[in-house]
């Protein structure tokens, strides 16, 4: 499991006074203020939010590292993470997508098809990248209830998925 969870991405500057617009990946954009420093993918500090407000589905705010519109624009595209431990534990039947990485993937008959290598969203929904045992080539599985009807985080596997036709 990953130690860092992606919670937002800098969308650019907002206005002319150094505010930054962040696309938040959670239910409440204002929750970004609760985490203190937001991290880069390598774990270093990316932004330290000091104030903010919601605007549509985004977060608009001030960060310690940004004083001008130009500086805010320079952060455009920056992915923002928090340590997994900073997030509340999910309910019994919930999980974070990052929790899927490393889980074993099993067919309905129990045969091992591989492990979840990554979770991606290319714009049409979440996809699981599956690494078959002993093979370099991966395959993609839509993360839908039809394709993945059972997820057992504590047991370390997904159940009910089918390999691609050419497997």
Coordinates of C-alpha atoms in Angstrom, one line a residue:
X1 CA 0.0 0.0 0.0
X2 CA 1.2 3.5 -0.7
X3 CA 2.1 5.8 2.1
X4 CA 0.9 8.9 0.2
X5 CA -2.6 9.6 -1.0
X6 CA -3.3 11.9 -3.9
X7 CA -5.9 14.5 -2.7
X8 CA -5.7 17.3 -5.3
X9 CA -3.9 19.0 -8.2
X10 CA -3.1 22.6 -8.6
X11 CA -5.2 24.0 -11.5
X12 CA -3.4 27.4 -11.6
X13 CA -3.7 30.9 -10.4
X14 CA -7.0 32.5 -9.4
X15 CA -7.2 36.3 -9.7
X16 CA -4.2 38.6 -9.7
X17 CA -3.2 38.5 -6.0
X18 CA -1.4 35.2 -5.7
X19 CA -4.3 32.9 -4.9
X20 CA -4.1 29.4 -6.2
X21 CA -7.0 27.2 -7.5
X22 CA -6.8 23.5 -6.5
X23 CA -9.0 20.7 -7.8
X24 CA -9.7 18.7 -4.7
X25 CA -10.3 14.9 -5.1
X26 CA -12.4 14.6 -2.0
X27 CA -16.0 15.4 -1.1
X28 CA -15.2 18.6 0.7
X29 CA -12.6 21.0 -0.9
X30 CA -12.3 22.9 2.4
X31 CA -10.9 19.7 4.0
X32 CA -7.5 20.6 2.3
X33 CA -7.0 23.2 5.0
X34 CA -7.1 20.5 7.7
X35 CA -3.9 18.7 6.5
X36 CA -1.4 21.5 7.0
X37 CA 1.3 20.9 4.4
X38 CA 0.3 19.2 1.2
X39 CA 3.1 17.1 -0.2
X40 CA 4.7 16.4 -3.6
X41 CA 4.9 12.8 -4.8
X42 CA 8.4 12.5 -3.4
X43 CA 7.2 13.5 0.1
X44 CA 8.6 17.0 0.1
X45 CA 6.4 19.9 1.0
X46 CA 4.5 21.2 -2.1
X47 CA 2.1 23.8 -0.6
X48 CA 1.2 25.0 2.9
X49 CA -2.3 26.4 2.8
X50 CA -3.0 29.3 5.1
X51 CA -6.5 30.2 4.1
X52 CA -9.1 29.4 1.5
X53 CA -12.7 29.1 0.4
X54 CA -14.7 26.8 -1.9
X55 CA -15.5 28.0 -5.4
X56 CA -17.7 25.6 -7.4
X57 CA -16.0 22.2 -6.9
X58 CA -12.5 23.7 -6.4
X59 CA -10.6 25.2 -3.5
X60 CA -9.3 28.7 -3.8
X61 CA -6.7 29.8 -1.3
X62 CA -3.4 31.3 -0.2
X63 CA -0.3 29.2 0.3
X64 CA 2.8 30.2 2.3
X65 CA 4.9 29.4 -0.8
X66 CA 3.0 31.7 -3.2
X67 CA 2.9 35.5 -3.2
X68 CA 2.1 36.4 -6.8
X69 CA -0.1 35.2 -9.7
X70 CA 3.1 34.2 -11.6
X71 CA 4.2 32.0 -8.7
X72 CA 0.7 30.4 -8.5
X73 CA 0.8 29.6 -12.3
X74 CA 4.2 28.0 -11.8
X75 CA 2.6 25.4 -9.5
X76 CA 0.0 24.5 -12.2
X77 CA -0.2 20.7 -12.5
X78 CA 1.4 19.9 -9.2
X79 CA -0.1 16.8 -7.7
X80 CA -0.8 17.2 -3.9
X81 CA -0.6 14.3 -1.5
X82 CA -1.0 13.7 2.2
X83 CA 0.3 10.8 4.3
X84 CA -2.2 7.9 4.5
X85 CA -2.2 8.2 8.3
X86 CA -3.6 11.7 8.0
X87 CA -6.8 10.5 6.5
X88 CA -9.7 9.0 8.5
X89 CA -10.0 5.2 8.4
X90 CA -12.7 4.3 5.9
X91 CA -15.9 2.5 7.0
X92 CA -15.9 -1.3 6.9
X93 CA -17.2 -1.5 3.4
X94 CA -15.1 1.4 2.0
X95 CA -11.5 1.9 1.1
X96 CA -9.1 4.2 -0.6
X97 CA -8.1 3.5 -4.2
X98 CA -4.5 3.4 -3.1
X99 CA -5.4 0.5 -0.9
X100 CA -6.0 -1.6 -4.0
X101 CA -2.3 -1.4 -5.1
X102 CA -0.6 -4.7 -4.4
X103 CA -3.7 -6.7 -3.9
X104 CA -3.9 -10.2 -5.6
X105 CA -6.4 -10.5 -8.4
X106 CA -8.3 -13.7 -8.6
X107 CA -10.7 -15.2 -11.2
X108 CA -14.1 -16.4 -10.0
X109 CA -12.7 -19.9 -9.7
X110 CA -9.9 -18.7 -7.4
X111 CA -7.1 -18.8 -10.0
X112 CA -4.5 -16.1 -9.5
X113 CA -4.5 -13.6 -12.4
X114 CA -1.9 -11.2 -11.0
X115 CA -1.6 -8.2 -8.7
X116 CA -2.9 -4.7 -9.0
X117 CA 0.1 -2.6 -10.1
X118 CA -1.6 0.8 -10.3
X119 CA -4.9 2.5 -10.3
X120 CA -5.4 5.1 -13.1
X121 CA -8.1 7.4 -14.3
X122 CA -7.6 8.5 -17.9
X123 CA -10.9 10.4 -18.0
X124 CA -13.4 7.6 -18.4
X125 CA -13.3 6.1 -14.9
X126 CA -10.9 4.2 -12.7
X127 CA -8.8 1.4 -14.3
X128 CA -6.7 -1.2 -12.5
X129 CA -3.4 -2.1 -14.1
X130 CA -2.9 -5.9 -13.5
X131 CA 0.6 -7.5 -13.5
X132 CA 0.2 -11.2 -14.3
X133 CA 2.6 -13.5 -12.5
X134 CA 5.9 -14.1 -14.4
X135 CA 4.9 -11.7 -17.3
X136 CA 6.1 -8.3 -18.2
X137 CA 3.0 -7.2 -20.1
X138 CA 0.2 -5.8 -18.0
X139 CA -3.5 -5.6 -18.8
X140 CA -6.3 -3.1 -17.7
X141 CA -9.4 -3.9 -15.9
X142 CA -12.2 -1.3 -15.5
X143 CA -12.9 -0.8 -11.8
X144 CA -16.6 -1.3 -11.9
X145 CA -18.9 -3.5 -9.9
X146 CA -19.4 -5.7 -13.0
X147 CA -15.7 -6.3 -13.5
X148 CA -14.7 -6.3 -9.8
X149 CA -17.8 -7.4 -7.8
X150 CA -15.8 -8.2 -4.6
X151 CA -12.9 -6.4 -2.9
X152 CA -11.4 -7.9 0.2
X153 CA -8.8 -5.4 1.5
X154 CA -8.1 -7.3 4.8
X155 CA -7.6 -10.6 3.0
X156 CA -5.4 -9.0 0.3
X157 CA -7.3 -9.8 -2.9
X158 CA -10.0 -8.9 -5.4
X159 CA -12.5 -11.6 -6.4
X160 CA -14.6 -12.1 -9.5
X161 CA -12.6 -10.5 -12.2
X162 CA -11.9 -12.1 -15.6
X163 CA -8.7 -11.9 -17.6
X164 CA -8.6 -10.4 -21.1
X165 CA -9.7 -12.7 -23.9
X166 CA -6.2 -13.3 -25.2
X167 CA -4.9 -14.6 -21.8

